[in-house]
Amino acid sequence: MKLSGGLVLCFAALFLSLTPVHGIKRLHTINDLKNVDFGRSVPKHSLLLLHWFANTIDIDNNDVMRLTFDPNLGTYGSHHYGNYERILDPLPHGNIRYRYYTVGNLNRGQVDLPVYVLHPPREEFRGRNRDRIIFRVREQTTGWSAGETIDEVYITQHFENSNEGTRYDPAHTYRITTNLLRQIREFSVEENQRNSLMELRDDFGSNISDSHLQNLLAVWRELACLGLLLFMILEEKYNQNNKPRPADRRTPPHCAINVPEEIQNHYSPLQSLRGVFAQDQIHLEVTTGPNGKALIHWRDVPEDRLNQQVMVVLYKDNSSQEALYSKVIKTSDGHVNTSVLLNPGLQARLHKTRVKYCFWTVAAEEICRGREFENPDKVRLQDYDMYLQLFVKDGKAGARLFVDKTFTYWRSQFNKSWVGFYENEHKTTQEYEWWQWQWATKFQPASTTVDHFHDVYEYHSGMTITPGVQARFILRNYSVLARTPSWR
Ligand SMILES: *[C@@H]1O[C@H](CO)[C@@H](O)[C@H](O)[C@H]1NC(C)=O
Ligand SMILES: *[C@@H]1O[C@H](CO)[C@@H](O)[C@H](O)[C@H]1NC(C)=O
Ligand SMILES: *[C@@H]1O[C@H](CO)[C@@H](O)[C@H](O)[C@H]1NC(C)=O
Ligand SMILES: *[C@@H]1O[C@H](CO)[C@@H](O)[C@H](O)[C@H]1NC(C)=O
Ligand SMILES: *[C@@H]1O[C@H](CO)[C@@H](O)[C@H](O)[C@H]1NC(C)=O
């Protein structure tokens, strides 16, 4: 407000008796919003309205806020607000004309308010048309012109009690500072302005977990940044006056959530070779994780790679270009439990990243790749031209019999023989897994394994593969003809 000191004093004196306006709290930061009683005395919907408003006006580098619509035309359900109840400061008199406007009437704004304000994706955020935004405009000229400046913004609400008519409730009116509007704008849902969810989380000191972020994304989809803002305000109501202020946000995006994404094929074998044989002796391996899921291990990823932001990506096999799982990594050694059921062929690769759709980080150029996950070798049955192999299929243990094509009488030879599964190699032969065994003669021809010298038969058990698991080929008198190596 650029009025002379004298004028200000004069008006202050004039209205002092009429206007107890000092009760209105100012909210400067997102943390300040956490102290507002949303969901009880203040509708949660007003957060959506505020988010929309913050992203609808312009704020320039000098913190000058400008209108992008004409409130006199009723755009977004806006209209002039007379402040007759004196909830807000009386308008300054002088050469410059000020006016209050209110916006957010859902009935009147139906045509131009965005869908998420009118019909939020979650019931708890539905508006009951009580909450409003009031803003004060400083009119440069007579009549409206684009770029009128806004000098004050409030959130408020109509009294719930209809006896109060359409009055606004001064006890639940808050002044919103330009700084807070700026912070809220970081959570824009506009495609070209959207920030990465993880970046927002880190910059605003939220503790939301990666899996929560994934849930947020599932529910709020393209509104996920708004979802994160709401989560922080409503779910993280800590008093965090000692938290560091958000850093300057003009740093490049440095993180995002791990959404398996179609990999753009920037692969070049040369790059891969350089990755493997030159300065980076990076080690990548797929092993057996909990519940039959694949686990990715990495070792010796150099610092400079980590600083550029890299991700481990799981593929079906060496020839696949379709990512099954991916995760941005931050340490040079580590592991991650993936959600992918273990199967032979699975391969981990290290990729550079780039940000796509603003808040999804996807794999870019490949840096290097590990070996395909393999079943252990088959073992020979004592004295016979026959082999036993332990294998994994979709996280479950299976056994395969390789029978030499010349061994035609094997069925009668092993009529009462069976294959048992054991939790580990130390179990006695009687301690086989109950139900997890099968007669050798009941094994089914294996369709996928081709072997020119052997007929291949297999049995799929229901036993989840874990490190230590072993299969044994057993005669009716409990003599063991073969033991596979323990599963690694
Ligand atoms: C994050 O966790 C720390 C430690 O538990 C806590 O002090 C801090 O307030 C939390 N921040 C938020 C935003 O919840
Ligand atoms: C894996 O695929 C790459 C690229 O297609 C190829 O150069 C390499 O020889 C393959 N490795 C194996 C073990 O098949
Ligand atoms: C992976 O799973 C194992 C076994 O449940 C657990 O000990 C380990 O902490 C998990 N690792 C991560 C990074 O969650
Ligand atoms: C073993 O062979 C006998 C006849 O030779 C047959 O009746 C029996 O069903 C066979 N058992 C199995 C488990 O294949
Ligand atoms: C079990 O039977 C096989 C062949 O029938 C025989 O060679 C072996 O000695 C027997 N083992 C025991 C412990 O009886």
Coordinates of C-alpha atoms and ligand atoms in Angstrom, one line a residue:
M1 CA 0.0 0.0 0.0
K2 CA 1.7 3.2 -1.1
L3 CA -0.2 5.8 0.9
S4 CA 1.5 8.6 2.7
G5 CA 2.1 8.0 6.4
G6 CA -0.3 10.8 7.2
L7 CA -3.1 9.3 5.3
V8 CA -2.7 6.0 6.9
L9 CA -2.7 7.5 10.4
C10 CA -5.7 9.5 9.6
F11 CA -7.8 6.5 8.5
A12 CA -6.5 4.3 11.2
A13 CA -7.8 6.9 13.7
L14 CA -11.1 7.2 11.9
F15 CA -12.0 3.5 11.8
L16 CA -10.4 2.4 15.0
S17 CA -13.6 2.4 17.0
L18 CA -15.6 0.6 14.3
T19 CA -13.2 -2.1 13.2
P20 CA -11.7 -4.7 15.4
V21 CA -9.8 -6.3 12.6
H22 CA -6.7 -7.2 14.4
G23 CA -8.0 -10.6 15.2
I24 CA -7.4 -12.1 11.8
K25 CA -4.4 -14.5 11.8
R26 CA -1.9 -14.4 9.0
L27 CA -0.6 -17.6 7.5
H28 CA 2.8 -17.3 6.0
T29 CA 3.8 -20.9 5.3
I30 CA 2.4 -24.3 4.7
N31 CA 3.4 -25.1 8.2
D32 CA 1.1 -22.3 9.4
L33 CA -1.7 -24.0 7.6
K34 CA -1.1 -27.1 9.7
N35 CA -2.3 -25.2 12.7
V36 CA -5.7 -24.4 11.2
D37 CA -8.4 -26.8 12.3
F38 CA -9.3 -28.2 8.9
G39 CA -12.0 -30.8 8.9
R40 CA -13.7 -29.5 12.0
S41 CA -14.1 -25.7 12.2
V42 CA -12.8 -25.0 8.7
P43 CA -13.9 -27.1 5.7
K44 CA -11.1 -29.1 4.1
H45 CA -12.5 -27.9 0.8
S46 CA -11.1 -24.4 1.4
L47 CA -7.6 -26.0 0.8
L48 CA -8.7 -26.9 -2.7
L49 CA -10.1 -23.5 -3.3
L50 CA -6.9 -21.9 -2.0
H51 CA -4.8 -24.2 -4.2
W52 CA -6.8 -23.3 -7.2
F53 CA -6.6 -19.6 -6.4
A54 CA -2.9 -19.6 -5.8
N55 CA -2.4 -21.3 -9.2
T56 CA -4.8 -19.0 -11.0
I57 CA -3.4 -15.6 -10.2
D58 CA 0.0 -14.4 -11.4
I59 CA 2.8 -13.7 -9.0
D60 CA 5.8 -12.0 -10.5
N61 CA 9.4 -11.9 -9.2
N62 CA 8.7 -8.8 -7.1
D63 CA 5.8 -10.6 -5.3
V64 CA 3.3 -8.5 -7.2
M65 CA 0.1 -10.5 -7.5
R66 CA -2.1 -9.9 -10.5
L67 CA -5.6 -11.0 -11.5
T68 CA -6.0 -13.1 -14.5
F69 CA -9.8 -12.8 -14.7
D70 CA -12.4 -10.1 -14.3
P71 CA -14.2 -10.5 -11.0
N72 CA -16.8 -8.0 -12.0
L73 CA -18.0 -10.5 -14.7
G74 CA -18.7 -13.2 -12.2
T75 CA -15.9 -15.4 -13.5
Y76 CA -15.4 -18.4 -11.1
G77 CA -18.5 -17.2 -9.2
S78 CA -16.7 -14.1 -8.1
H79 CA -18.4 -10.9 -7.1
H80 CA -17.8 -7.7 -5.3
Y81 CA -17.8 -8.0 -1.5
G82 CA -18.9 -4.9 0.5
N83 CA -17.3 -5.9 3.8
Y84 CA -20.4 -4.5 5.5
E85 CA -19.8 -6.7 8.5
R86 CA -16.4 -5.1 8.9
I87 CA -14.6 -8.4 9.1
L88 CA -11.8 -7.0 7.1
D89 CA -10.0 -3.8 7.1
P90 CA -12.0 -0.9 5.8
L91 CA -10.8 0.1 2.3
P92 CA -8.2 2.9 2.3
H93 CA -9.5 6.1 0.7
G94 CA -7.5 8.1 -1.7
N95 CA -6.5 8.3 -5.3
I96 CA -6.2 4.6 -5.6
R97 CA -9.4 2.6 -5.5
Y98 CA -9.5 -0.7 -3.6
R99 CA -12.2 -3.2 -3.7
Y100 CA -12.9 -6.6 -2.0
Y101 CA -14.1 -9.5 -4.0
T102 CA -15.2 -12.9 -3.0
V103 CA -14.8 -16.1 -5.1
G104 CA -15.6 -19.7 -4.6
N105 CA -19.4 -20.0 -4.8
L106 CA -19.6 -23.5 -6.3
N107 CA -23.1 -22.9 -7.8
R108 CA -22.1 -19.7 -9.5
G109 CA -18.6 -21.0 -10.4
Q110 CA -19.9 -24.2 -11.9
V111 CA -18.9 -23.3 -15.5
D112 CA -15.4 -22.3 -14.9
L113 CA -14.0 -23.7 -11.7
P114 CA -11.9 -26.8 -12.3
V115 CA -13.3 -30.2 -11.8
Y116 CA -11.2 -30.9 -8.7
V117 CA -12.6 -27.9 -6.9
L118 CA -16.2 -28.8 -7.9
H119 CA -15.9 -32.6 -7.5
P120 CA -12.8 -33.5 -5.5
P121 CA -11.6 -37.1 -5.9
R122 CA -12.2 -37.8 -2.2
E123 CA -15.4 -37.4 -0.4
E124 CA -13.8 -35.7 2.6
F125 CA -12.8 -32.7 0.4
R126 CA -16.3 -32.1 -1.1
G127 CA -17.3 -28.6 -0.6
R128 CA -20.6 -27.6 1.0
N129 CA -20.4 -24.2 -0.6
R130 CA -19.5 -22.4 2.6
D131 CA -15.8 -21.6 2.1
R132 CA -14.7 -18.6 0.1
I133 CA -11.6 -16.7 -0.9
I134 CA -11.7 -12.9 -0.5
F135 CA -9.1 -10.8 -2.2
R136 CA -8.5 -7.1 -2.4
V137 CA -7.8 -5.5 -5.7
R138 CA -6.0 -2.3 -6.2
E139 CA -7.5 -0.8 -9.3
Q140 CA -5.0 1.0 -11.5
T141 CA -7.4 2.7 -13.8
T142 CA -11.1 3.2 -14.0
G143 CA -12.7 0.0 -15.2
W144 CA -11.0 -3.4 -15.3
S145 CA -7.9 -4.2 -17.2
A146 CA -5.9 -7.3 -17.3
G147 CA -3.3 -7.4 -14.6
E148 CA -5.0 -5.6 -11.8
T149 CA -3.0 -6.1 -8.7
I150 CA -4.2 -8.1 -5.7
D151 CA -2.8 -6.8 -2.4
E152 CA -4.6 -9.0 0.1
V153 CA -6.0 -12.6 0.1
Y154 CA -8.1 -14.3 2.7
I155 CA -9.8 -17.6 3.2
T156 CA -13.1 -17.4 5.0
Q157 CA -16.4 -19.2 5.4
H158 CA -20.0 -18.5 5.8
F159 CA -21.4 -19.2 9.3
E160 CA -22.8 -22.6 9.5
N161 CA -25.8 -21.4 11.4
S162 CA -28.3 -20.0 9.0
N163 CA -29.4 -17.4 11.6
E164 CA -26.3 -15.6 10.7
G165 CA -27.5 -15.3 7.2
T166 CA -24.7 -15.1 4.6
R167 CA -22.3 -13.4 6.9
Y168 CA -18.7 -14.6 7.0
D169 CA -17.3 -16.0 10.2
P170 CA -14.5 -13.7 11.4
A171 CA -13.2 -16.3 13.8
H172 CA -12.4 -18.5 10.8
T173 CA -11.0 -16.0 8.5
Y174 CA -7.3 -16.1 7.7
R175 CA -5.1 -13.8 5.8
I176 CA -2.9 -15.6 3.3
T177 CA 0.4 -14.1 2.6
T178 CA 2.1 -13.9 -0.8
N179 CA 4.8 -16.2 0.5
L180 CA 2.2 -18.9 1.3
L181 CA 0.6 -18.5 -2.1
R182 CA 4.0 -19.0 -3.6
Q183 CA 4.6 -22.2 -1.7
I184 CA 1.3 -23.6 -2.7
R185 CA 2.1 -22.8 -6.3
E186 CA 4.9 -25.3 -6.1
F187 CA 2.2 -28.0 -5.8
S188 CA 0.8 -27.0 -9.2
V189 CA -1.1 -29.7 -11.0
E190 CA -0.6 -28.0 -14.4
E191 CA 1.3 -30.4 -16.5
N192 CA 4.2 -28.1 -17.5
Q193 CA 4.6 -26.7 -14.0
R194 CA 4.3 -29.8 -11.9
N195 CA 7.3 -30.6 -9.6
S196 CA 8.4 -34.0 -8.7
L197 CA 6.6 -35.5 -5.8
M198 CA 9.8 -36.5 -4.0
E199 CA 11.4 -33.2 -4.7
L200 CA 8.4 -31.5 -3.1
R201 CA 8.5 -33.9 -0.2
D202 CA 12.2 -33.2 0.5
D203 CA 12.0 -29.5 0.0
F204 CA 9.1 -29.1 2.3
G205 CA 10.4 -31.5 5.0
S206 CA 7.6 -34.0 4.7
N207 CA 8.2 -37.6 6.1
I208 CA 5.8 -39.3 3.7
S209 CA 7.1 -42.7 2.7
D210 CA 7.6 -43.9 -0.9
S211 CA 4.8 -46.3 -0.6
H212 CA 2.5 -43.6 0.6
L213 CA 3.5 -41.5 -2.3
Q214 CA 2.6 -44.4 -4.6
N215 CA -0.8 -44.6 -2.9
L216 CA -1.2 -40.9 -3.3
L217 CA -0.4 -41.2 -7.0
A218 CA -2.9 -44.1 -7.3
V219 CA -5.7 -42.0 -5.8
W220 CA -4.9 -38.5 -7.0
R221 CA -3.2 -39.3 -10.3
E222 CA -2.5 -36.1 -12.2
L223 CA -3.5 -34.2 -9.0
A224 CA -0.8 -36.1 -7.0
C225 CA 1.0 -32.9 -6.1
L226 CA -2.2 -31.4 -4.6
G227 CA -2.7 -34.8 -2.8
L228 CA 0.8 -34.4 -1.3
L229 CA 0.1 -30.8 -0.2
L230 CA -3.2 -32.0 1.5
F231 CA -1.4 -34.9 3.1
M232 CA 1.3 -32.6 4.5
I233 CA -1.2 -30.1 5.9
L234 CA -3.7 -32.6 7.3
E235 CA -1.6 -35.6 8.3
E236 CA 1.6 -34.0 9.3
K237 CA 0.4 -31.6 11.9
Y238 CA 3.6 -31.3 13.8
N239 CA 4.9 -28.1 15.2
Q240 CA 8.0 -27.7 13.2
N241 CA 9.2 -24.2 13.9
N242 CA 12.8 -25.6 13.9
K243 CA 12.4 -27.1 10.4
P244 CA 14.7 -25.6 7.8
R245 CA 12.9 -23.3 5.4
P246 CA 12.3 -24.8 1.9
A247 CA 15.4 -24.2 -0.1
D248 CA 15.5 -22.2 -3.3
R249 CA 13.3 -24.2 -5.6
R250 CA 15.1 -23.4 -8.8
T251 CA 17.4 -26.3 -8.4
P252 CA 17.0 -29.1 -11.0
P253 CA 14.6 -31.9 -10.0
H254 CA 16.6 -34.5 -8.1
C255 CA 14.1 -37.3 -7.4
A256 CA 10.8 -38.8 -8.0
I257 CA 8.7 -41.8 -7.3
N258 CA 9.3 -45.1 -8.9
V259 CA 6.6 -45.8 -11.4
P260 CA 7.5 -48.6 -13.7
E261 CA 7.5 -46.8 -17.0
E262 CA 8.0 -47.9 -20.5
I263 CA 11.7 -47.5 -21.2
Q264 CA 12.7 -45.3 -24.0
N265 CA 15.3 -47.3 -25.8
H266 CA 18.5 -45.3 -25.7
Y267 CA 20.5 -48.4 -25.2
S268 CA 23.8 -48.7 -26.9
P269 CA 26.0 -51.8 -26.4
L270 CA 29.0 -49.6 -26.5
Q271 CA 27.8 -47.6 -23.5
S272 CA 27.1 -50.9 -21.7
L273 CA 30.6 -52.2 -22.4
R274 CA 32.1 -48.9 -21.2
G275 CA 30.0 -49.2 -18.1
V276 CA 31.2 -52.7 -17.4
F277 CA 34.8 -52.5 -18.3
A278 CA 35.9 -48.9 -17.9
Q279 CA 36.0 -46.9 -14.7
D280 CA 32.7 -48.2 -13.3
Q281 CA 33.2 -51.7 -11.9
I282 CA 29.6 -51.7 -11.0
H283 CA 28.1 -54.9 -9.7
L284 CA 24.4 -55.7 -10.2
E285 CA 22.7 -58.9 -9.2
V286 CA 19.2 -60.4 -8.9
T287 CA 18.8 -62.7 -6.0
T288 CA 15.9 -64.3 -4.0
G289 CA 14.0 -61.9 -1.8
P290 CA 11.2 -62.4 0.7
N291 CA 8.0 -64.1 -0.5
G292 CA 9.5 -65.4 -3.7
K293 CA 10.1 -61.9 -5.0
A294 CA 13.2 -60.8 -6.9
L295 CA 15.7 -58.7 -4.9
I296 CA 18.2 -56.4 -6.7
H297 CA 21.7 -55.9 -5.2
W298 CA 24.1 -53.3 -6.3
R299 CA 27.7 -52.5 -5.4
D300 CA 30.3 -50.0 -6.2
V301 CA 28.1 -47.4 -7.9
P302 CA 30.4 -44.4 -8.1
E303 CA 29.5 -41.1 -6.4
D304 CA 29.4 -39.1 -9.6
R305 CA 26.8 -41.5 -11.0
L306 CA 24.7 -41.2 -7.9
N307 CA 24.9 -37.4 -8.1
Q308 CA 23.6 -37.6 -11.6
Q309 CA 20.7 -39.6 -10.3
V310 CA 20.6 -43.2 -11.5
M311 CA 18.1 -46.0 -11.1
V312 CA 18.2 -49.8 -10.9
V313 CA 15.7 -51.3 -13.3
L314 CA 14.5 -55.0 -13.5
Y315 CA 13.9 -56.7 -16.8
K316 CA 12.4 -60.0 -17.8
D317 CA 15.7 -61.0 -19.4
N318 CA 18.7 -59.7 -21.3
S319 CA 16.7 -59.2 -24.5
S320 CA 13.8 -57.4 -22.9
Q321 CA 13.2 -53.7 -23.1
E322 CA 10.2 -53.7 -20.9
A323 CA 10.9 -52.6 -17.3
L324 CA 9.2 -54.6 -14.6
Y325 CA 10.4 -52.5 -11.7
S326 CA 12.6 -49.5 -11.1
K327 CA 14.0 -47.5 -8.3
V328 CA 16.1 -44.5 -8.0
I329 CA 19.2 -45.3 -5.8
K330 CA 21.1 -43.0 -3.5
T331 CA 23.8 -45.2 -2.1
S332 CA 26.7 -46.9 -3.8
D333 CA 25.9 -50.3 -2.2
G334 CA 22.5 -51.5 -1.4
H335 CA 19.6 -53.7 -2.2
V336 CA 15.9 -53.4 -2.9
N337 CA 13.1 -55.9 -2.4
T338 CA 11.1 -55.7 -5.7
S339 CA 7.4 -56.6 -6.2
V340 CA 8.3 -58.9 -9.1
L341 CA 8.0 -62.7 -8.6
L342 CA 11.3 -64.4 -9.1
N343 CA 11.8 -66.2 -12.4
P344 CA 14.9 -67.2 -14.3
G345 CA 16.2 -64.7 -16.8
L346 CA 15.5 -61.6 -14.6
Q347 CA 18.1 -59.0 -15.1
A348 CA 19.0 -55.8 -13.3
R349 CA 20.4 -52.8 -15.2
L350 CA 21.6 -49.4 -14.1
H351 CA 20.1 -46.5 -16.0
K352 CA 20.5 -42.7 -16.0
T353 CA 17.2 -41.0 -15.4
R354 CA 15.2 -38.2 -16.7
V355 CA 12.0 -36.6 -15.5
K356 CA 8.9 -37.3 -17.6
Y357 CA 5.5 -35.8 -17.0
C358 CA 7.3 -33.6 -14.4
F359 CA 6.8 -35.9 -11.5
W360 CA 7.7 -39.3 -12.8
T361 CA 11.3 -40.2 -13.1
V362 CA 11.9 -42.7 -15.8
A363 CA 14.9 -44.6 -17.0
A364 CA 17.0 -43.0 -19.7
E365 CA 20.3 -44.3 -21.2
E366 CA 21.6 -47.6 -19.8
I367 CA 24.9 -47.5 -17.9
C368 CA 25.4 -51.2 -17.4
R369 CA 23.7 -54.5 -16.7
G370 CA 24.1 -57.5 -14.5
R371 CA 23.8 -61.2 -15.4
E372 CA 20.5 -62.9 -15.9
F373 CA 19.2 -64.7 -12.9
E374 CA 19.7 -68.5 -13.4
N375 CA 18.5 -71.7 -11.9
P376 CA 21.2 -73.8 -10.3
D377 CA 22.7 -76.6 -12.4
K378 CA 21.0 -80.0 -12.6
V379 CA 22.6 -82.8 -10.6
R380 CA 23.0 -86.4 -11.7
L381 CA 21.1 -89.3 -10.0
Q382 CA 23.6 -91.7 -8.6
D383 CA 24.2 -94.5 -11.1
Y384 CA 21.6 -93.4 -13.6
D385 CA 21.5 -91.3 -16.8
M386 CA 19.0 -89.0 -15.2
Y387 CA 19.2 -85.6 -13.6
L388 CA 17.4 -83.5 -11.1
Q389 CA 17.1 -79.7 -11.2
L390 CA 15.6 -77.3 -8.7
F391 CA 14.1 -74.3 -10.4
V392 CA 11.9 -71.3 -9.7
K393 CA 8.7 -70.4 -11.5
D394 CA 6.8 -67.3 -10.4
G395 CA 8.5 -67.4 -7.0
K396 CA 7.6 -71.0 -6.3
A397 CA 10.0 -74.0 -6.1
G398 CA 9.8 -76.6 -8.9
A399 CA 11.8 -79.7 -9.8
R400 CA 12.7 -81.0 -13.2
L401 CA 13.8 -84.4 -14.3
F402 CA 16.1 -84.9 -17.3
V403 CA 15.9 -88.5 -18.5
D404 CA 18.4 -89.7 -21.0
K405 CA 16.4 -90.6 -24.2
T406 CA 18.0 -94.1 -24.1
F407 CA 16.7 -94.7 -20.5
T408 CA 13.4 -96.0 -21.6
Y409 CA 12.5 -98.1 -18.6
W410 CA 12.9 -95.3 -16.0
R411 CA 9.2 -95.3 -15.1
S412 CA 9.2 -98.9 -13.9
Q413 CA 12.7 -98.4 -12.3
F414 CA 11.4 -95.5 -10.3
N415 CA 7.9 -96.6 -9.9
K416 CA 7.8 -95.8 -6.2
S417 CA 10.4 -93.0 -6.3
W418 CA 9.6 -89.5 -5.5
V419 CA 11.0 -86.0 -5.3
G420 CA 10.7 -84.1 -2.0
F421 CA 11.4 -80.4 -1.2
Y422 CA 13.3 -79.4 1.9
E423 CA 13.5 -76.1 3.7
N424 CA 17.3 -76.6 3.8
E425 CA 20.0 -79.2 3.4
H426 CA 20.2 -80.0 7.1
K427 CA 16.7 -81.5 7.2
T428 CA 16.5 -85.3 7.4
T429 CA 14.9 -87.2 4.5
Q430 CA 11.7 -87.7 6.6
E431 CA 11.5 -83.9 7.2
Y432 CA 10.3 -83.2 3.7
E433 CA 7.8 -80.4 3.2
W434 CA 4.3 -81.9 3.7
W435 CA 2.4 -81.8 0.4
Q436 CA 5.4 -80.5 -1.4
W437 CA 6.5 -83.8 -3.0
Q438 CA 5.6 -85.8 -6.1
W439 CA 6.0 -89.3 -7.5
A440 CA 8.6 -89.2 -10.3
T441 CA 6.2 -90.9 -12.6
K442 CA 3.7 -88.2 -12.1
F443 CA 5.9 -85.4 -13.4
Q444 CA 4.5 -83.7 -16.5
P445 CA 6.4 -83.3 -19.7
A446 CA 8.1 -79.8 -19.7
S447 CA 6.9 -77.7 -22.6
T448 CA 9.4 -74.9 -22.3
T449 CA 12.7 -76.7 -21.7
V450 CA 14.2 -78.2 -24.8
D451 CA 16.9 -80.7 -24.6
H452 CA 18.1 -82.9 -27.5
F453 CA 19.5 -85.7 -25.3
H454 CA 16.9 -85.8 -22.6
D455 CA 13.2 -86.0 -22.1
V456 CA 12.3 -83.3 -19.6
Y457 CA 9.6 -83.6 -17.0
E458 CA 8.7 -81.1 -14.3
Y459 CA 6.6 -80.6 -11.2
H460 CA 5.6 -77.2 -9.8
S461 CA 5.3 -77.2 -6.0
G462 CA 3.3 -74.6 -4.1
M463 CA 6.3 -73.9 -1.9
T464 CA 7.7 -70.3 -2.0
I465 CA 11.3 -70.4 -2.9
T466 CA 13.7 -69.1 -0.2
P467 CA 17.4 -69.3 0.2
G468 CA 18.3 -72.8 1.4
V469 CA 15.6 -74.8 -0.3
Q470 CA 16.6 -78.1 -1.6
A471 CA 15.1 -80.9 -3.8
R472 CA 16.0 -84.6 -3.4
F473 CA 15.2 -87.6 -5.5
I474 CA 14.2 -90.5 -3.1
L475 CA 13.6 -94.2 -3.4
R476 CA 10.8 -96.0 -1.7
N477 CA 13.1 -97.0 1.1
Y478 CA 14.1 -93.4 1.7
S479 CA 17.5 -93.8 0.0
V480 CA 18.4 -90.5 -1.6
L481 CA 19.8 -90.7 -5.2
A482 CA 20.3 -87.0 -5.7
R483 CA 20.3 -83.7 -3.8
T484 CA 20.3 -80.4 -5.6
P485 CA 22.5 -77.6 -4.3
S486 CA 20.7 -75.4 -1.8
W487 CA 18.9 -72.4 -3.3
R488 CA 20.9 -69.3 -3.0
Ligands
LIG1 C1 9.5 -35.9 10.4 O1 10.0 -36.7 11.4 C2 10.8 -36.0 12.3 C3 11.4 -37.1 13.3 O2 10.4 -38.0 13.6 C4 9.9 -35.0 13.1 O3 10.7 -34.3 14.0 C5 9.4 -34.0 12.0 O4 8.5 -33.2 12.7 C6 8.6 -34.8 11.0 N1 8.2 -33.9 9.9 C7 7.0 -33.9 9.5 C8 6.7 -32.9 8.4 O5 6.1 -34.6 9.9
LIG2 C1 22.7 -59.2 -23.8 O1 22.2 -58.3 -24.7 C2 23.1 -57.4 -25.2 C3 22.5 -56.4 -26.1 O2 21.5 -56.9 -26.9 C4 24.1 -58.3 -26.1 O3 25.1 -57.4 -26.6 C5 24.7 -59.3 -25.2 O4 25.6 -60.2 -25.9 C6 23.7 -60.1 -24.5 N1 24.3 -60.9 -23.5 C7 24.0 -62.2 -23.4 C8 24.7 -62.9 -22.3 O5 23.3 -62.8 -24.1
LIG3 C1 14.2 -56.8 2.2 O1 13.6 -57.9 2.8 C2 14.4 -58.5 3.8 C3 13.7 -59.7 4.3 O2 12.4 -59.5 4.7 C4 14.6 -57.5 4.9 O3 15.5 -58.0 5.9 C5 15.2 -56.2 4.3 O4 15.4 -55.3 5.3 C6 14.4 -55.7 3.2 N1 15.1 -54.6 2.6 C7 14.6 -53.5 2.3 C8 15.5 -52.5 1.7 O5 13.5 -53.2 2.6
LIG4 C1 3.8 -98.6 -9.8 O1 3.6 -99.7 -10.7 C2 2.4 -100.5 -10.4 C3 2.4 -101.6 -11.4 O2 3.6 -101.9 -11.9 C4 1.2 -99.5 -10.5 O3 0.1 -100.3 -10.2 C5 1.4 -98.3 -9.6 O4 0.3 -97.5 -9.7 C6 2.7 -97.6 -9.9 N1 2.8 -96.6 -8.9 C7 3.1 -95.3 -9.3 C8 3.3 -94.4 -8.1 O5 3.3 -95.0 -10.4
LIG5 C1 17.1 -98.9 -0.9 O1 16.8 -99.6 -2.2 C2 17.9 -99.6 -3.1 C3 17.4 -100.2 -4.4 O2 16.2 -100.8 -4.3 C4 19.1 -100.4 -2.5 O3 20.2 -100.4 -3.4 C5 19.5 -99.7 -1.2 O4 20.5 -100.4 -0.6 C6 18.3 -99.6 -0.3 N1 18.8 -98.7 0.8 C7 18.5 -99.0 2.1 C8 19.0 -98.1 3.1 O5 17.9 -100.0 2.4

